[in-house]
XYZ file of C-alpha atoms in Angstrom:
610
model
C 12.914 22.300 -29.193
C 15.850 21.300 -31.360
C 17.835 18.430 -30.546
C 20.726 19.974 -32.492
C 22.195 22.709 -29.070
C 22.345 19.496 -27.133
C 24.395 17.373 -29.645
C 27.239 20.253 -29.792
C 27.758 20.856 -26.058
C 27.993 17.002 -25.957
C 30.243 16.564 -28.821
C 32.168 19.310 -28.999
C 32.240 21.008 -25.357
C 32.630 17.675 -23.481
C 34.250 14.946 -25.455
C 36.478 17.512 -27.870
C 35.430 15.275 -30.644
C 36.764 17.661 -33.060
C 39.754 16.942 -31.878
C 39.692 13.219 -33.889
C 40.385 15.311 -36.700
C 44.066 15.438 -35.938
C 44.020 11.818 -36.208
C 45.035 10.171 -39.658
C 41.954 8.416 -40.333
C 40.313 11.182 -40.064
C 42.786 14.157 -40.919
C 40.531 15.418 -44.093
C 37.562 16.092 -41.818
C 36.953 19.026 -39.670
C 34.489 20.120 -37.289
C 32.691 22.174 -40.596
C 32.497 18.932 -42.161
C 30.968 17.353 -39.341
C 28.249 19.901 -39.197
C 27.600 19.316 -42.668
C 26.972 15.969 -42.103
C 24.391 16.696 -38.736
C 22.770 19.254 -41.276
C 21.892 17.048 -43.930
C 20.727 14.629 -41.502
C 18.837 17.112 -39.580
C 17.148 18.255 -42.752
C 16.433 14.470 -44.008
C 14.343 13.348 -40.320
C 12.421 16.599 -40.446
C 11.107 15.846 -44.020
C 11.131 12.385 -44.467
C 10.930 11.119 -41.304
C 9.632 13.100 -38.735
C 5.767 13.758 -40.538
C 5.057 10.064 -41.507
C 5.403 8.733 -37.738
C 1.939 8.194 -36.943
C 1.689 7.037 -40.191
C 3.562 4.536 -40.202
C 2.278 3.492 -36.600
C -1.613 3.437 -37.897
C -0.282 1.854 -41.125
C 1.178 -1.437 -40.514
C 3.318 -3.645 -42.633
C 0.821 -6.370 -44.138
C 1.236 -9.588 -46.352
C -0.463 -9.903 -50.015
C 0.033 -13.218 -50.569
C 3.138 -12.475 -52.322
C 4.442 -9.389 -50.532
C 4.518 -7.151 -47.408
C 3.474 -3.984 -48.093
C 5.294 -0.722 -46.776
C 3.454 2.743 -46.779
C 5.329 5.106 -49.386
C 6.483 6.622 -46.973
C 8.970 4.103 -45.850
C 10.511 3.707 -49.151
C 10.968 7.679 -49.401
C 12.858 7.449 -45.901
C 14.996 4.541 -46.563
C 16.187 5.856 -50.670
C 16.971 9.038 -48.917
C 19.237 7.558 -46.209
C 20.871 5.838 -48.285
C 21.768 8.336 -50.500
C 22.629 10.272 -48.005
C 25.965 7.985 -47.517
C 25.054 7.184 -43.889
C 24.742 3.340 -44.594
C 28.890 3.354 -44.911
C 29.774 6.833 -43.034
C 32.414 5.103 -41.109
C 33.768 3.319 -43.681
C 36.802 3.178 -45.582
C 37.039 5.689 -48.467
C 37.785 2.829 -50.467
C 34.815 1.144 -49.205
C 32.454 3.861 -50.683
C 32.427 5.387 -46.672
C 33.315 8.698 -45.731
C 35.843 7.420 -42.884
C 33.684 9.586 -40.305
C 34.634 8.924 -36.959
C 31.850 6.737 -35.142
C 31.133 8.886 -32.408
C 29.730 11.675 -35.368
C 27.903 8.704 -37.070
C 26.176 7.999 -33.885
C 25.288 11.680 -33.449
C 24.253 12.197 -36.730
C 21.865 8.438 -36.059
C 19.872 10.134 -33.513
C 17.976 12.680 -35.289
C 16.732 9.712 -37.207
C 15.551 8.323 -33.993
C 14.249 11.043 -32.972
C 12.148 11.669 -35.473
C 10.531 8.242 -36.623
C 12.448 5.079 -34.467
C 10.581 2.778 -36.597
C 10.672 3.742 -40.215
C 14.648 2.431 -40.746
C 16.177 -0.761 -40.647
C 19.579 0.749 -41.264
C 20.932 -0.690 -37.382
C 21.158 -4.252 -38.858
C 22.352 -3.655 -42.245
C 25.018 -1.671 -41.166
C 25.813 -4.223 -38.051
C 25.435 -7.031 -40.425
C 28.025 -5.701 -43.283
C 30.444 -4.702 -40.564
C 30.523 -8.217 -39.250
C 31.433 -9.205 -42.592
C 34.241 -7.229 -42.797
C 35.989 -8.371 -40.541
C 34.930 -11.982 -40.667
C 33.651 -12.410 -44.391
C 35.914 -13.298 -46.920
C 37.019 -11.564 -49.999
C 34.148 -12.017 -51.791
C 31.498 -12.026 -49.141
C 32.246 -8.146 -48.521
C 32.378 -7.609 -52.146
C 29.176 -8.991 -53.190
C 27.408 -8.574 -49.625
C 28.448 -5.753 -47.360
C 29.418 -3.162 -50.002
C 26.040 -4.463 -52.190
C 24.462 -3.725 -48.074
C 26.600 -0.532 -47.485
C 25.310 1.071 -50.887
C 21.810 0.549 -49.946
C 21.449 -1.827 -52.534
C 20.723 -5.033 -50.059
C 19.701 -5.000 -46.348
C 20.531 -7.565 -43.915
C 18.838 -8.955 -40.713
C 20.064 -10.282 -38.006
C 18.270 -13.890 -37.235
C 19.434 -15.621 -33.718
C 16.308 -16.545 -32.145
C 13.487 -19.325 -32.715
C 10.360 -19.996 -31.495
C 10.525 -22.354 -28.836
C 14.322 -21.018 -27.708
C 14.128 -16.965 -27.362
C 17.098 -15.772 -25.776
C 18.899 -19.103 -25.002
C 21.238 -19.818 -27.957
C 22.345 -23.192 -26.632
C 18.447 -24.455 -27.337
C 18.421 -23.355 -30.739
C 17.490 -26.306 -33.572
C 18.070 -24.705 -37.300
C 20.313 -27.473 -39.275
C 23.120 -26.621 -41.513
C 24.656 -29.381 -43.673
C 27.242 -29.694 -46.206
C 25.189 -28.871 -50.156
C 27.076 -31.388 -52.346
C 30.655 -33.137 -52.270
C 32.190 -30.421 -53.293
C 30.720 -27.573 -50.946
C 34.018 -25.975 -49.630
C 34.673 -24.733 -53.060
C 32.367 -22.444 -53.730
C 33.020 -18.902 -54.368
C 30.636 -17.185 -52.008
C 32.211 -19.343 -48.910
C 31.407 -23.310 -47.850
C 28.149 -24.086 -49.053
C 25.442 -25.100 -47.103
C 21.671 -25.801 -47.011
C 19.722 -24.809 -43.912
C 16.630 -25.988 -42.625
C 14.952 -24.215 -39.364
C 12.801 -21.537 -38.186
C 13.582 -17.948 -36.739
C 11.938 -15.722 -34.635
C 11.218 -12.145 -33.973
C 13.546 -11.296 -37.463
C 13.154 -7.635 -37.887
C 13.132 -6.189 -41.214
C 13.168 -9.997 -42.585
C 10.790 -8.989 -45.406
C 10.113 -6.222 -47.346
C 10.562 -4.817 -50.528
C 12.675 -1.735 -50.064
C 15.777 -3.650 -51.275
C 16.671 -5.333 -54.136
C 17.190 -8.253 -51.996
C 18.101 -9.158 -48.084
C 20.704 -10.470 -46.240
C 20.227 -12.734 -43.811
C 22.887 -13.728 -41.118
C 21.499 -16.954 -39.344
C 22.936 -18.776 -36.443
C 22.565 -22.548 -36.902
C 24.029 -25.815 -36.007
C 26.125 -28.083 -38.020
C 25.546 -31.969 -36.551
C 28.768 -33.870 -35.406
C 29.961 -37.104 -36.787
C 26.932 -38.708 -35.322
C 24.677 -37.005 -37.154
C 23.603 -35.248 -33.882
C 23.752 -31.561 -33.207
C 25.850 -30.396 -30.669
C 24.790 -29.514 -27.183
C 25.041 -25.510 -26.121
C 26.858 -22.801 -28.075
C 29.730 -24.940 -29.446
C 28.161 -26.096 -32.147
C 26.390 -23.095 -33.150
C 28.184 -21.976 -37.057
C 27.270 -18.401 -38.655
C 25.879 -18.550 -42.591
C 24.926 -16.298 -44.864
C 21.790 -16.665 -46.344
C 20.228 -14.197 -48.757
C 16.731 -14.173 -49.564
C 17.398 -14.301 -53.807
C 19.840 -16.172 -54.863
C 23.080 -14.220 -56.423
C 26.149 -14.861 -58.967
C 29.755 -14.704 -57.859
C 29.470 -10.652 -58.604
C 26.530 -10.242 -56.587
C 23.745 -10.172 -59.533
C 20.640 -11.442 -59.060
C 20.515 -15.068 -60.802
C 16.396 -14.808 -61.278
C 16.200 -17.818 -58.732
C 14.470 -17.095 -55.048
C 16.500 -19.068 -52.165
C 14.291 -21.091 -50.139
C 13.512 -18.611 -47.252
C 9.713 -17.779 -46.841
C 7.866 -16.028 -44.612
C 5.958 -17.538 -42.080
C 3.734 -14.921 -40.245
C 4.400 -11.230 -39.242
C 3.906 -10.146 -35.710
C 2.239 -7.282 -34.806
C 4.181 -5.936 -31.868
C 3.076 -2.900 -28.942
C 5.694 -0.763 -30.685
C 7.987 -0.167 -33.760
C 4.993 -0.772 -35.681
C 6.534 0.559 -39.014
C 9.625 -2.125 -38.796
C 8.316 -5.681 -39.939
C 8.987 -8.300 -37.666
C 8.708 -11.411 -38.502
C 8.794 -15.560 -38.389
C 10.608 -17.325 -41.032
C 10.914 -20.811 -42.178
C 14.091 -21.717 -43.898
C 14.378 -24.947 -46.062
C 10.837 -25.806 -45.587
C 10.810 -26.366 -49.922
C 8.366 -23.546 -50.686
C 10.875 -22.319 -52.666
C 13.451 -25.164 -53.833
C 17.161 -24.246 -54.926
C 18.296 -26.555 -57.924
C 15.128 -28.775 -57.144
C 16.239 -29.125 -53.466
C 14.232 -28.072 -50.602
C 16.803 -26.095 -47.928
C 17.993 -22.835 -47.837
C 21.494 -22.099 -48.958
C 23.615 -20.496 -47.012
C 27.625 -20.030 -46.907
C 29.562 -20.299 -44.182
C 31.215 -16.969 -42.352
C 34.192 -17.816 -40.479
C 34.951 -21.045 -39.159
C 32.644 -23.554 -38.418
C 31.789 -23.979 -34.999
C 32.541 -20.288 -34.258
C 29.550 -18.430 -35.230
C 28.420 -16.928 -31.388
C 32.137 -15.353 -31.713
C 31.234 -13.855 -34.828
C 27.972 -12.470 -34.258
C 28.754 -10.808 -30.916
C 30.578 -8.159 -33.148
C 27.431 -7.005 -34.397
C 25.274 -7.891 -31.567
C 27.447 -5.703 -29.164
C 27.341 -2.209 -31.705
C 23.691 -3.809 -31.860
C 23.344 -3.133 -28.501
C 24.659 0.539 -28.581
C 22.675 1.275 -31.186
C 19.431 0.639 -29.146
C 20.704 2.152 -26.337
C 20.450 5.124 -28.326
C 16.946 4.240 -29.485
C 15.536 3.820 -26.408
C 17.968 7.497 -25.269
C 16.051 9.393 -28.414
C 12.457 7.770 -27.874
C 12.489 9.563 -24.549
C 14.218 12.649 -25.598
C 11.218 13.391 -28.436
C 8.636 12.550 -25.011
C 10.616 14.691 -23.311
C 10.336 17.897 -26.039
C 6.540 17.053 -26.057
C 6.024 17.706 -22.358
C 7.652 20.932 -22.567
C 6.244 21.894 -25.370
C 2.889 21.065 -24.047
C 3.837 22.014 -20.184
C 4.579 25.492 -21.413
C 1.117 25.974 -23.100
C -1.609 24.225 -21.392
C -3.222 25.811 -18.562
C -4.493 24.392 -15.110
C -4.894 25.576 -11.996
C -3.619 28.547 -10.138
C -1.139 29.259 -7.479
C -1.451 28.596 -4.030
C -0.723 31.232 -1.626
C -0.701 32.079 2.022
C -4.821 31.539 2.145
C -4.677 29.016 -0.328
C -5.872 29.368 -3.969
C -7.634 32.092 -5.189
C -10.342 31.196 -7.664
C -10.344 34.611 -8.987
C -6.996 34.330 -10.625
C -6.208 33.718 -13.482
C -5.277 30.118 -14.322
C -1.562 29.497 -15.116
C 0.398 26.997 -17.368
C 1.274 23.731 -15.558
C 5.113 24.144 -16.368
C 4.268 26.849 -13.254
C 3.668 23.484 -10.659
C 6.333 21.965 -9.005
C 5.375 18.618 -9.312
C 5.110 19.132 -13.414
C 8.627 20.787 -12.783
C 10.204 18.094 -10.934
C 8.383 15.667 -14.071
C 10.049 17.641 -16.406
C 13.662 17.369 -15.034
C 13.285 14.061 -14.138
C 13.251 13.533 -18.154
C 16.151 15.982 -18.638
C 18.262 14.167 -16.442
C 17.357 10.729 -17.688
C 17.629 11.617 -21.406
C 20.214 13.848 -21.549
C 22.546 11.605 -18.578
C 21.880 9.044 -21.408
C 22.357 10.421 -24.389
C 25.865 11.833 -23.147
C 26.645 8.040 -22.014
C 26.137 6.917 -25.266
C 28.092 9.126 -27.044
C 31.260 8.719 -23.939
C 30.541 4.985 -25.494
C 30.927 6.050 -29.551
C 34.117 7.904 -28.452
C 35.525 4.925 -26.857
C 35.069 2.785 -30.237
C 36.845 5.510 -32.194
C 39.283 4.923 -29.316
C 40.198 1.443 -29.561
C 40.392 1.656 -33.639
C 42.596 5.089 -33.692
C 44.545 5.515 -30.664
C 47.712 4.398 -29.388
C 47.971 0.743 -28.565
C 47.389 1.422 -24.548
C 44.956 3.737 -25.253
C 42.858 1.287 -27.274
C 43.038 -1.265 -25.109
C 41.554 0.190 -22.301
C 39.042 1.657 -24.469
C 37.985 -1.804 -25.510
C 37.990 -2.800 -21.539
C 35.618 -0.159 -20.791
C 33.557 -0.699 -23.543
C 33.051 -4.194 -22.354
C 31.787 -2.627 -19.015
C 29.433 -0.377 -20.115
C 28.133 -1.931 -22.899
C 25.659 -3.776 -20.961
C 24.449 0.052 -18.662
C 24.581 1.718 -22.208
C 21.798 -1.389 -23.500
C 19.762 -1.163 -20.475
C 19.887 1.741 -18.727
C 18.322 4.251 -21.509
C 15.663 1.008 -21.964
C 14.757 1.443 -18.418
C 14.902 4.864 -17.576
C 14.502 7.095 -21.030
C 11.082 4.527 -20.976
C 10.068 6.238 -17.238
C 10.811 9.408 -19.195
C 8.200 8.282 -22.043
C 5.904 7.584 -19.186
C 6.269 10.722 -17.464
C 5.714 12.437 -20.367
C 1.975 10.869 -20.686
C 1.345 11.610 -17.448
C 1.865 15.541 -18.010
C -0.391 15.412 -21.042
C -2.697 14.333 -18.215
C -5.444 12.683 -19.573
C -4.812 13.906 -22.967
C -0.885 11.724 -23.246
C -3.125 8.641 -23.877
C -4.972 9.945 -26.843
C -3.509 9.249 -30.465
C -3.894 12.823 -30.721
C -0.625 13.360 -29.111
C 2.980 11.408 -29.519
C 3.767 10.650 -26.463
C 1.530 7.587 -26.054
C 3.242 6.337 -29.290
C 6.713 7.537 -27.720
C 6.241 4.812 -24.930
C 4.885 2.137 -26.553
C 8.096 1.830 -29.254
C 10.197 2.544 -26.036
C 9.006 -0.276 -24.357
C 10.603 -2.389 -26.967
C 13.921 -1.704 -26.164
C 13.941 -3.706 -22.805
C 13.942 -6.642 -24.978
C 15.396 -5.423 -27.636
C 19.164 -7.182 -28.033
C 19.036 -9.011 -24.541
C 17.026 -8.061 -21.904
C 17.843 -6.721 -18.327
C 18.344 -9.849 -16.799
C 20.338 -11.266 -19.655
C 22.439 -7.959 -19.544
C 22.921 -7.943 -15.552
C 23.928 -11.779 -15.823
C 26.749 -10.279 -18.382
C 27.904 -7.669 -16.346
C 28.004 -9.086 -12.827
C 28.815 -12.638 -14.143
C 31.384 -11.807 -16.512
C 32.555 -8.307 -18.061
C 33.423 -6.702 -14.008
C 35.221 -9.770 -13.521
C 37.455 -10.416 -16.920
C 40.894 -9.853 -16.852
C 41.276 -9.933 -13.260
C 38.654 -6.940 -12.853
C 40.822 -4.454 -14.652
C 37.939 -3.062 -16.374
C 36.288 -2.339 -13.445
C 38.993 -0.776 -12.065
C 39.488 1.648 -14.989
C 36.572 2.849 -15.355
C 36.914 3.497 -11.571
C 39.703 5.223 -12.061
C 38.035 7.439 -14.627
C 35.075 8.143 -12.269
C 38.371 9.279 -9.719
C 39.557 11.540 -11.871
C 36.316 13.373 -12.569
C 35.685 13.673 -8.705
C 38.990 14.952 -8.224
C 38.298 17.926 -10.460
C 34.742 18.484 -9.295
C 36.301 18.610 -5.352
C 37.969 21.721 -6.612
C 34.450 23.595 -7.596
C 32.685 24.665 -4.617
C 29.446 23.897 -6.879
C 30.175 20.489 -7.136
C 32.259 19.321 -4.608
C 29.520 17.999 -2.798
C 28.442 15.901 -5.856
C 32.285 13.916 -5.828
C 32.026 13.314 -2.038
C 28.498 11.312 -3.192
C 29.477 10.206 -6.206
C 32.570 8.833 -4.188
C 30.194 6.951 -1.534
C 28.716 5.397 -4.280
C 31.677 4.193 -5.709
C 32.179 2.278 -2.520
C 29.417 0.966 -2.609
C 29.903 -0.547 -5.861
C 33.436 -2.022 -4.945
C 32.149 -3.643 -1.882
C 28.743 -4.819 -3.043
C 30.957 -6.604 -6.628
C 33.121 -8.495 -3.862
C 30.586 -9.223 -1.540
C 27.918 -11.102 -3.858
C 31.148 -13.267 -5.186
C 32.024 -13.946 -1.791
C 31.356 -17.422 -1.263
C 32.133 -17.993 -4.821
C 28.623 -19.551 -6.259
C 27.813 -17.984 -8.919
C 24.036 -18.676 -8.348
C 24.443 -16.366 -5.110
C 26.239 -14.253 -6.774
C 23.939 -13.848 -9.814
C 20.625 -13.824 -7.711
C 20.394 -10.379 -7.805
C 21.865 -9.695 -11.003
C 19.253 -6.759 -12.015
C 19.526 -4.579 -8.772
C 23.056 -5.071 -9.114
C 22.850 -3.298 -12.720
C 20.621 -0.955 -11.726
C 22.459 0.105 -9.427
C 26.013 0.077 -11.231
C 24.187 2.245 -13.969
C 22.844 4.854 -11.582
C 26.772 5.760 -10.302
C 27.855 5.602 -13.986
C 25.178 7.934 -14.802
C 26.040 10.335 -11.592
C 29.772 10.089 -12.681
C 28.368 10.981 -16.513
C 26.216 14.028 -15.341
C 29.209 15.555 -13.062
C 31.759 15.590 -15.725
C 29.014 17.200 -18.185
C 28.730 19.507 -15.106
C 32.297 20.456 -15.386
C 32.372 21.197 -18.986
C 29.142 23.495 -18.595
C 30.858 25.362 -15.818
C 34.056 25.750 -18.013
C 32.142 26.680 -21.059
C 30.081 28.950 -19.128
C 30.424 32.145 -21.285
C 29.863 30.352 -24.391
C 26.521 29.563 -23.621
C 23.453 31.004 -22.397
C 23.237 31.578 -18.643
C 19.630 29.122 -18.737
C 21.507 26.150 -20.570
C 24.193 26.122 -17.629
C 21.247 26.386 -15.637
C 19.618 23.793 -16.357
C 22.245 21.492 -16.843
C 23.446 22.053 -13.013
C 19.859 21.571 -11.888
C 20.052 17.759 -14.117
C 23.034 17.169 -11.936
C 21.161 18.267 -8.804
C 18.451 16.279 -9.290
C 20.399 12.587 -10.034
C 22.022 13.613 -6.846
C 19.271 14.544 -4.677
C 16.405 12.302 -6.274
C 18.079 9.371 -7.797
C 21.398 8.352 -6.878
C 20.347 7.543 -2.976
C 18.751 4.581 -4.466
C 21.504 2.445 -5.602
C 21.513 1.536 -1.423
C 18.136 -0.122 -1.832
C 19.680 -2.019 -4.866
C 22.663 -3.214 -3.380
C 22.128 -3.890 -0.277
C 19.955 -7.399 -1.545
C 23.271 -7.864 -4.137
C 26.035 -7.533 -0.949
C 23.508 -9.546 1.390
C 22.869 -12.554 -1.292
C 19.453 -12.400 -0.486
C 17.490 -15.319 -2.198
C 14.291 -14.404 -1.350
C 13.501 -14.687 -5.265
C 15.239 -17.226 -6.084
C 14.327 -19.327 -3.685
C 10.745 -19.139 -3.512
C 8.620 -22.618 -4.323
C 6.800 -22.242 -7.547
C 3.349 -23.270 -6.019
C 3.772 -20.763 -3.781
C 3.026 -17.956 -6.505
């Protein structure tokens, strides 16, 4: 099947994003020059991308000595990608970009993802330059993001360390001041850095002519000391070779080295890795310490990475979306051909019949749609959140601002809900290869394993649940909360006026409730630790409504664009909506009734009494 159908009902059916080309920013682009762009990228995953995905699985990235070592393949991928202009498609013309809007650059993402999740590091170098637009200097986007937006460089993103993970506050890596006269160098305040960092993707390689590493780090207080939790935490550029004030190559390596690789369940093709910075292995001027200049203001480095580390989080989202859209295409494919069994009838089955293919069981059926409505529910969330980011940078100042509140919402459900569910998907897809889908000789197995990933991937469910019920419902007095309410009103409004569908609102209105209440009722006594207790159920439950309120408005725009699409497709994008209704949206009850209730039965349970 081709993902391509799917991407233009979405795009251009549902959100009208050819519509963006009445904007200014966009004015010289049309919806012919969008599909130029899908084409090209379309063409470029199914030839350099799409047959080298097991290879790159069975053929992981390994150290020399002096090197890691990348199948061919991986170097074809990435030169083409790059010259394909996607590195900068959102970009200013006069940043080398095409000034697409974002919502078509995240389109145009996922046939990459689709195809081979693991081959490109593109996600962080194009996080990692946009962060320095808009908090690098002059010269830091001149000689690092455009150098990273060319294709020229890459860039990482390095947070974590070995004995801190996910909690930032813990981290150790030092930054201090290189010199007396450190504030005057070109490149930013100059610093040398001495730490370690953790579970780096794409932190070495050779498929650039150098990397760019953004590193989260500490600079001590008067005392010498560093400084407890996140306040002290400063952001630093730090690139793997050391370069000249016009980004050339000076011949000298900075004093970065790598540590180990790890060899992960998934993303096999990606290197991941452990790095040591200012250990002396490679000394700058004689000195042991990696240099690294200083992005922003000191002291303000969290602030500075959330701005990639929120598009991060989209950007998996839509990993995790495309991972289970390709297990998805397998099962049908293979549900369609295989056959087993025969069909039961009034006496039972008739051995004398002729076996028929399994997509003919309703259990393999319900299977099936189970991954329709998970992948597809998620894939049109995603690209609802890519429209909302061309929102708050092109629309009217109101506009935009509530764009940017309901991005804050649903950041956090467009992270984890794809990680959770479009990963059931994966699974379901192995289990209607029977026992086949856990064989290398089909995808799917492969399919789950980099899909498992993603839970982790950028924060995981319990770090994303503590954001959403801790913080982003509550900010600003709840208005987010109450917007995107108000959007999920306004789609049941419309749907209580199709007899098809009005059935759907009245639920999708129940759960709605149920959301309002349960949000008030776990902050009722006002501790956040009861509050929080049941942070993930909470989520799960948020995500489920937000998915039922995605799927009926899709429903809408099927039903309106009925006669410009086959009378199957409508079909079968009602029966998606059926089936979150009937099968998966009376869950979110189970989930919030421990949220309203406070129930601590986790988190108060003895540890010796595991």
């Amino acid at each position: 099947m081709s993902l391509r159908p799917t991407l233009d009902f979405l795009l251009y059916d549902w959100l009208n994003a050819e519509s963006l080309s009445q904007r200014e920013r966009f004015a010289d682009h049309s919806r012919e020059t969008f599909d130029a762009v899908f084409d090209t990228c379309e063409r470029i995953a199914r030839e350099k991308y799409a047959p080298f995905n097991r290879t790159v699985d069975t053929q992981e990235p390994h150290f020399d000595g002096e090197k890691v070592i990348l199948p061919q393949a991986t170097h074809d991928a990435h030169k083409a990608y790059a010259a394909s202009g996607m590195l900068s498609a959102a970009q200013d013309y006069e940043e080398g970009g095409m000034q697409l809007p974002y919502t078509i650059e995240a389109a145009a993402n996922a046939f990459f993802a689709m195809a081979s999740v693991s081959i490109g590091s593109s996600l962080l170098t194009k996080g990692n330059a946009n962060l320095l637009l808009v908090h690098g200097t002059e010269a830091q986007k001149q000689v690092f993001a455009r150098n990273e937006f060319s294709g020229r460089f890459s860039g990482t993103m390095c947070l974590s360390e070995p004995q801190a993970g996910s909690s930032l506050s813990d981290i150790t890596t030092r930054a201090v001041p290189d010199g007396d006269d450190f504030e005057n160098e070109t490149l930013g305040p100059r610093y040398r850095l001495k730490g370690n960092k953790m579970w780096i993707s794409a932190g070495e390689h050779e498929l650039t002519e150098n990397i760019i590493h953004l590193v989260l780090a500490k600079i001590p207080g008067p005392d010498g000391k560093l400084i407890p939790g996140t306040r002290g935490i400063s952001l630093f550029i730090v690139p793997k070779k050391m370069v000249d004030a016009n980004g050339q190559l000076t011949g000298e390596r900075n004093d970065v080295a790598l540590a180990g690789l790890n060899h992960k369940l998934g993303w096999r093709g990606t290197t991941n890795t452990l790095l040591n910075f200012g250990e002396g292995k490679y000394p700058v001027g004689g000195q042991s310490g990696a240099v690294g200049y200083l992005v922003g203001k000191p002291h303000e480095g969290l602030r500075c990475m959330f701005h990639m580390m929120n598009e991060a989080r989209i950007g998996v989202g839509t990993a995790a979306v495309m991972l289970g859209m390709a297990g998805y295409y397998a099962s049908l494919d293979y549900a369609r051909n295989r056959p087993q069994g025969r069909p039961i009838g009034p006496s039972g089955k008739d051995a004398a019949q002729p076996q028929i293919r399994i997509i003919e069981h309703a259990d393999v059926k319900r299977m099936l749609l189970a991954q329709k409505a998970y992948c597809e529910g998620a894939l049109a969330l995603e690209l609802y959140c890519a429209r909302l980011v061309d929102e708050q940078h092109t629309a009217d100042a109101q506009a935009a601002d509530e764009a940017r509140l309901l991005l804050e919402v649903l950041t956090p459900i467009a992270k984890s809900w794809p990680s959770e569910w479009c990963l059931e998907a994966n699974s379901l897809a192995i289990q209607i290869h029977g026992g086949y889908g856990y064989t290398r000789d089909f995808p799917v197995e492969q399919y789950w394993r980099d899909n498992r990933l993603n839970m982790i991937h950028e924060g995981t469910h319990g770090i994303q649940a503590l954001d959403l019920l801790g913080r982003k419902v509550l900010m600003e007095g709840g208005k987010g909360l109450a917007l995107l309410a108000a959007r999920i009103n306004n789609t049941m409004e419309r749907a209580r006026q199709v007899p098809e569908l009005a059935t759907y609102a009245a639920a999708l209105g129940r759960a709605l409730q149920q959301v309002g209440s349960t949000t008030q009722a776990a902050w009722a006594t006002g501790n956040p630790s009861d509050a929080l207790a049941n942070a993930v159920p909470y989520m799960q439950g948020f995500g489920h409504t937000v998915l039922a309120w995605i799927w009926l408005d899709v429903a809408l725009a099927a039903l309106q664009s009925d006669a410009t699409q086959s009378k199957a497709v409508t079909t079968g994008k009602l029966a998606a909506v059926r089936y979150f209704f009937h099968y998966e949206l009376p869950k979110i009850s189970a989930w919030l009734d421990v949220v309203a209730s406070r129930d601590l039965t986790c988190a108060e349970l003895p540890e010796d009494a595991f």
